[in-house]
mmCIF file of C-alpha atoms and ligand atoms in Angstrom:
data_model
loop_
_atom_site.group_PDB
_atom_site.id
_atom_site.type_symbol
_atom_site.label_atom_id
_atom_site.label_comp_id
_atom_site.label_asym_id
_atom_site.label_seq_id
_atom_site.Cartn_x
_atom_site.Cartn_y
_atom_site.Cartn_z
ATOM 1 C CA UNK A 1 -32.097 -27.585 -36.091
ATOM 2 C CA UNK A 2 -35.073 -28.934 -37.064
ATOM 3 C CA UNK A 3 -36.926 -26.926 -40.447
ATOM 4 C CA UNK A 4 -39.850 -25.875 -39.592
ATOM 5 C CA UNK A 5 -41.137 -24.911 -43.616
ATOM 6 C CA UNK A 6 -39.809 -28.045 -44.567
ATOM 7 C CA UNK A 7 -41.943 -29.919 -41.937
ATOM 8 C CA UNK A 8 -45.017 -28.399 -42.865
ATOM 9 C CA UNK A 9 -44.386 -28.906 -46.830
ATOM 10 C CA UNK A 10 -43.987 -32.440 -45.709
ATOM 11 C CA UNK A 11 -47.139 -32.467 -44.059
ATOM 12 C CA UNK A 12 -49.204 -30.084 -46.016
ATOM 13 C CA UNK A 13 -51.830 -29.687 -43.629
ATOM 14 C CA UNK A 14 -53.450 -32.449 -44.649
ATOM 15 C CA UNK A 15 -55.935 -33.939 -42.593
ATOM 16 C CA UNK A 16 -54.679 -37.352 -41.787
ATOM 17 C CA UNK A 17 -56.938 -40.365 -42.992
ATOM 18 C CA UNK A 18 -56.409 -42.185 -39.786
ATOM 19 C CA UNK A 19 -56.639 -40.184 -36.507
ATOM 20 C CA UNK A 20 -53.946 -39.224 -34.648
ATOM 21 C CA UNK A 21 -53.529 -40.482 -30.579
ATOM 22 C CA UNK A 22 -56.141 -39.971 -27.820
ATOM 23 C CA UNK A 23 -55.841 -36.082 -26.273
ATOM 24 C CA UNK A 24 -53.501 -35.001 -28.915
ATOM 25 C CA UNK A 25 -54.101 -30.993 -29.336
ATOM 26 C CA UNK A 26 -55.336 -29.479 -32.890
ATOM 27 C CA UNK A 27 -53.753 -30.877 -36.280
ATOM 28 C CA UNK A 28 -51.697 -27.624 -36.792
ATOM 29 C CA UNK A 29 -50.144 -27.319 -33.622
ATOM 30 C CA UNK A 30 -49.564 -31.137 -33.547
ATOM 31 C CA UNK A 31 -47.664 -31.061 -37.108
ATOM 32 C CA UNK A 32 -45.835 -27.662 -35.956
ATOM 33 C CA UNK A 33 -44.388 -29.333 -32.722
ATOM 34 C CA UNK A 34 -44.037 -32.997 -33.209
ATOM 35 C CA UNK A 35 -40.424 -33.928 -33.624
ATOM 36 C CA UNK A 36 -41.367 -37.293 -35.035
ATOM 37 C CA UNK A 37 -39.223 -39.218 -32.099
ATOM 38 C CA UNK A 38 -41.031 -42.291 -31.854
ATOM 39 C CA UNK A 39 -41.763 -42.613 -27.953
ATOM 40 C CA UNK A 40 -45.078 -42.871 -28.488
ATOM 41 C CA UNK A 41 -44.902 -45.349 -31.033
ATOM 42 C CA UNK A 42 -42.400 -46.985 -28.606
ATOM 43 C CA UNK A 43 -44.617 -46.574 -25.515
ATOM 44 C CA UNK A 44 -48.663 -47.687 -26.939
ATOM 45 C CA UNK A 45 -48.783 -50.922 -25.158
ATOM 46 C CA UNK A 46 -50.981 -52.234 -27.883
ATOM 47 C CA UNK A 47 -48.517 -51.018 -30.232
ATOM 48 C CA UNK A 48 -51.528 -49.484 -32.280
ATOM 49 C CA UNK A 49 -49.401 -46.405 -33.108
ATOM 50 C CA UNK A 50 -47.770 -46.443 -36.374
ATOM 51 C CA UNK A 51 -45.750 -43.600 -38.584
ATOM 52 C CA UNK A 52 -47.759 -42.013 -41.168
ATOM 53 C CA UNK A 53 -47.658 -39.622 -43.523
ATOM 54 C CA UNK A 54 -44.441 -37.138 -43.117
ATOM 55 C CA UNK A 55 -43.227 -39.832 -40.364
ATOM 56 C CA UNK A 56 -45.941 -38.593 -38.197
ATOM 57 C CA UNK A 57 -47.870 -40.556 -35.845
ATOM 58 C CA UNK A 58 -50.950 -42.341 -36.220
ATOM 59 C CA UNK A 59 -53.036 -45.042 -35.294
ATOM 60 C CA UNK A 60 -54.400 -48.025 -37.136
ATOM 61 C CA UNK A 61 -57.084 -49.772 -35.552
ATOM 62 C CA UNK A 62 -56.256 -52.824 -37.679
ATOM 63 C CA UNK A 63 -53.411 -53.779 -35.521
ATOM 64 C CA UNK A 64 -55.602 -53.370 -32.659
ATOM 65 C CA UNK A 65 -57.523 -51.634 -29.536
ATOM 66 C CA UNK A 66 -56.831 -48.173 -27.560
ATOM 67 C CA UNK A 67 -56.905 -48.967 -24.153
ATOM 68 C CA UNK A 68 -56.902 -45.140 -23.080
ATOM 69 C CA UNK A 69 -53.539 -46.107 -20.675
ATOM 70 C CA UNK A 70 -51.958 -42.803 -20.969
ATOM 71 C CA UNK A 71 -48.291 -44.314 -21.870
ATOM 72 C CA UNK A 72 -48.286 -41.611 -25.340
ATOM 73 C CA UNK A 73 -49.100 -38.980 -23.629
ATOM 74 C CA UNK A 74 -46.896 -39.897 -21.296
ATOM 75 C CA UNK A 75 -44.440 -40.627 -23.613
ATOM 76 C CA UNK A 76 -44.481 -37.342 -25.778
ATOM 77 C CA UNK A 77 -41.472 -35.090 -24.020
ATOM 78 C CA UNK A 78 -43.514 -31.907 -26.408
ATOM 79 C CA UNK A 79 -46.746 -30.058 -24.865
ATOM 80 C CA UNK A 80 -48.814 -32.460 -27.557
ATOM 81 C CA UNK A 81 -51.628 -33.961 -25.473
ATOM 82 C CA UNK A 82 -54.248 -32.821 -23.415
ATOM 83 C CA UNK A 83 -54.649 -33.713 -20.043
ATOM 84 C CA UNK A 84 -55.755 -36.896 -19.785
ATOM 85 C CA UNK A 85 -58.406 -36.113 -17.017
ATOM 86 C CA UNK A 86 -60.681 -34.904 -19.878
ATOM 87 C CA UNK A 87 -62.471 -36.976 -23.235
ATOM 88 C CA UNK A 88 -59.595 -38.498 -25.275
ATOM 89 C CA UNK A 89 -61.494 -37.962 -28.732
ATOM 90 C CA UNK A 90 -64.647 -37.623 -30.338
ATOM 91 C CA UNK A 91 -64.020 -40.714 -32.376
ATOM 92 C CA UNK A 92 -67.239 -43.211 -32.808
ATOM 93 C CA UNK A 93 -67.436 -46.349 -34.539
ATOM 94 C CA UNK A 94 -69.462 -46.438 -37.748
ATOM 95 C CA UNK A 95 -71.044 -49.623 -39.103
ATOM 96 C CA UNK A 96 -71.520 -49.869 -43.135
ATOM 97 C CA UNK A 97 -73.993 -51.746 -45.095
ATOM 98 C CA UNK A 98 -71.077 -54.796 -45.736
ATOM 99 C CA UNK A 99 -71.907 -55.801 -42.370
ATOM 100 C CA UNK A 100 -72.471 -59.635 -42.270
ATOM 101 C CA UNK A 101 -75.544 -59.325 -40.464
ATOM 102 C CA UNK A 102 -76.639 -56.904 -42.865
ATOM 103 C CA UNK A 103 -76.412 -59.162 -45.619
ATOM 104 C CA UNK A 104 -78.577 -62.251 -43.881
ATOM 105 C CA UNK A 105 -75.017 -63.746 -42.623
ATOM 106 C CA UNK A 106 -75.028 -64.385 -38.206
ATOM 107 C CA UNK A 107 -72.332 -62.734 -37.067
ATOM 108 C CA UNK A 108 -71.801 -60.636 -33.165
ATOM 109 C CA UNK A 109 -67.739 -60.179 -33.307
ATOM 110 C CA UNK A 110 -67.994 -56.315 -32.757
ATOM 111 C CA UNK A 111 -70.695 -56.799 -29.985
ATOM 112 C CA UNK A 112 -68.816 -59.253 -28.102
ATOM 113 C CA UNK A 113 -65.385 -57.299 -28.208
ATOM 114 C CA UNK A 114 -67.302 -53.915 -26.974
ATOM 115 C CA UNK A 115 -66.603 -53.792 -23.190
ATOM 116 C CA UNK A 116 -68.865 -50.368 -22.510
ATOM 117 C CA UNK A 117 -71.674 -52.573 -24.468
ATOM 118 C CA UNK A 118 -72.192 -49.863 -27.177
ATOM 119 C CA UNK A 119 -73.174 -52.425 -30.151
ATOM 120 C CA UNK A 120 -76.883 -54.575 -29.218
ATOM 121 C CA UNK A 121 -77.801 -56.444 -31.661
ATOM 122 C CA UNK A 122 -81.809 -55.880 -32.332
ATOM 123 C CA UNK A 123 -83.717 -59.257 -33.642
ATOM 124 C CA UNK A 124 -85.352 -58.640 -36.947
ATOM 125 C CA UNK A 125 -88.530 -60.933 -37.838
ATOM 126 C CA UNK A 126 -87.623 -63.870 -40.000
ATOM 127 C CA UNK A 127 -84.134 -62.248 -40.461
ATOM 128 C CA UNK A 128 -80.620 -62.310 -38.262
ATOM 129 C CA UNK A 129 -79.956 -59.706 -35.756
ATOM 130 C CA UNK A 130 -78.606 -56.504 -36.578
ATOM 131 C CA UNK A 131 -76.332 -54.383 -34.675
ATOM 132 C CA UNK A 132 -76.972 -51.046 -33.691
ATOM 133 C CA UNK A 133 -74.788 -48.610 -32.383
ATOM 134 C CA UNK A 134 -75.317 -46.219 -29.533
ATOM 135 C CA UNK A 135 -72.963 -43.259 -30.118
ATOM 136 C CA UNK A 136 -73.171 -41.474 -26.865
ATOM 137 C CA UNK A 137 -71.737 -45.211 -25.067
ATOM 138 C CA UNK A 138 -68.925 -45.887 -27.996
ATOM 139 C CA UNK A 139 -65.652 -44.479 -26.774
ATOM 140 C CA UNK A 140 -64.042 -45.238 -29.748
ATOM 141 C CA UNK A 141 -61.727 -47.170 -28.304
ATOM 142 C CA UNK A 142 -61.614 -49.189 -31.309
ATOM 143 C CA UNK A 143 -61.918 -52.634 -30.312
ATOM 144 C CA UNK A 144 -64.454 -53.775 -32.771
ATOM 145 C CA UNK A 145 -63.110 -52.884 -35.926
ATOM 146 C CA UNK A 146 -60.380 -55.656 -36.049
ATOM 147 C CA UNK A 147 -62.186 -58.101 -35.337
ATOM 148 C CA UNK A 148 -64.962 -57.748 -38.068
ATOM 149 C CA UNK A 149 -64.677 -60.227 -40.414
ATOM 150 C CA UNK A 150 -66.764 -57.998 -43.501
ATOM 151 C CA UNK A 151 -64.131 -54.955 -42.562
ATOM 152 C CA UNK A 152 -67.208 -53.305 -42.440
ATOM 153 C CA UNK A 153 -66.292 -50.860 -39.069
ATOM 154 C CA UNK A 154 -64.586 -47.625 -39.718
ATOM 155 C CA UNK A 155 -63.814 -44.899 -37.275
ATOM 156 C CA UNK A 156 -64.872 -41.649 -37.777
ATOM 157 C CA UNK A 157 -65.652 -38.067 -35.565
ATOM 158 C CA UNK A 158 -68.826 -37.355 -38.019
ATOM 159 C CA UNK A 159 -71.333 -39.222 -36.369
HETATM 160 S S1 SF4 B 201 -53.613 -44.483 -24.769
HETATM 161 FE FE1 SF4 B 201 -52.302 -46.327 -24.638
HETATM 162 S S2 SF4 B 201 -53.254 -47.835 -26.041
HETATM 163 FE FE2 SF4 B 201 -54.125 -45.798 -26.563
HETATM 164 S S3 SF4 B 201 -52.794 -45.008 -28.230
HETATM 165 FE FE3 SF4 B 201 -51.971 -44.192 -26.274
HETATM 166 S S4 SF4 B 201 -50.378 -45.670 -25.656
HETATM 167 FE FE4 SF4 B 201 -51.676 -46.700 -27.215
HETATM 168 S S1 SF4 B 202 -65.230 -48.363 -30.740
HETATM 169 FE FE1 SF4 B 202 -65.084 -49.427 -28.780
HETATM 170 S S2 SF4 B 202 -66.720 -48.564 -27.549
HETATM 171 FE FE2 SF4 B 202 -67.171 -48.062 -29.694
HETATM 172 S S3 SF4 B 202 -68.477 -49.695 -30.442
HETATM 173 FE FE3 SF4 B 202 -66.390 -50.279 -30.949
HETATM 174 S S4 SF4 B 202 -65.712 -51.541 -29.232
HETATM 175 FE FE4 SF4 B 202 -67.520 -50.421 -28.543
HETATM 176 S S1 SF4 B 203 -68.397 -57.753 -36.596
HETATM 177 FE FE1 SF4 B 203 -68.739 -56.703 -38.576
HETATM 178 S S2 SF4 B 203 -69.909 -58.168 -39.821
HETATM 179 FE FE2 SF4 B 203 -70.064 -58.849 -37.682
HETATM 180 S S3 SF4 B 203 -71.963 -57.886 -36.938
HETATM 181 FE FE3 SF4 B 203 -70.287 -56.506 -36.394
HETATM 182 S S4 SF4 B 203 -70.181 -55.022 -38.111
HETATM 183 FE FE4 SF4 B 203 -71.391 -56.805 -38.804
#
């Protein structure tokens, strides 16, 4: 019997600094009903779902892309995820000043990884091209942020 105070001392309703997986339902009822079993960890064919705080899972773009193939929610034998008919987040990419191309240095790693095309890079007179973002493309799938060599990407829902 699993103990359910316990559980949420361990978790203290924190919000977690990396987001949890694509359709996953509100942060309360996901800390309340997870069992911490591992099949989605198990299943994420990118294997971009790790165990964070409390044993709970996350994901860390670092190790990778979200290819949006379904296999967590799949996976999950609770009533965790949404269905996956509808938008799997409302996470965007964010570029920060450390960019390369920011700082005079060529670089187009996060362009070229982006399949929906969300970073162009914009010429600048006398300068190197700069990326720009379009937030209503980026599907946060997450693609870009590994590959940047400044770690200048994060992922975040405050666009
Ligand atoms: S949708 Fe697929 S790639 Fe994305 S987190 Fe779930 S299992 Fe991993
Ligand atoms: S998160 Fe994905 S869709 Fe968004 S900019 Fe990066 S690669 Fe493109
Ligand atoms: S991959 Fe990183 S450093 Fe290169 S252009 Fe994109 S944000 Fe800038």
């Amino acid at each position: 019997m699993f103990d359910r105070s316990r559980r949420n001392l361990l978790s203290r309703r924190r919000t977690p600094a990396l987001p949890r997986m694509p359709w996953v339902v509100d942060e309360d009822t996901f800390v309340d009903s997870c069992t911490r079993c591992n099949k989605c960890v198990n299943a994420c064919e990118t294997q971009i779902i790790v165990k964070g705080d409390g044993g709970f899972p996350i994901i860390d773009f670092n190790r990778g892309e979200c290819t949006f193939c379904t296999r967590c929610a799949e996976a999950c034998p609770e009533s965790l995820f949404r269905p996956t008919t509808e938008q799997p987040w409302g996470l965007k990419a964010q570029i920060t000043p450390s960019c390369f191309a920011h700082n005079k240095i060529e670089c187009r790693s996060c362009g070229d990884m982006c399949e929906v095309q969300a970073i162009r890079f914009k010429l600048q007179a006398g300068g190197v091209a700069l990326p720009e973002l379009d937030t209503d493309a980026c599907n946060g799938c997450g693609a870009c942020l590994s590959v940047c060599p400044a770690s200048a990407i994060s992922m975040t829902t405050k666009n």
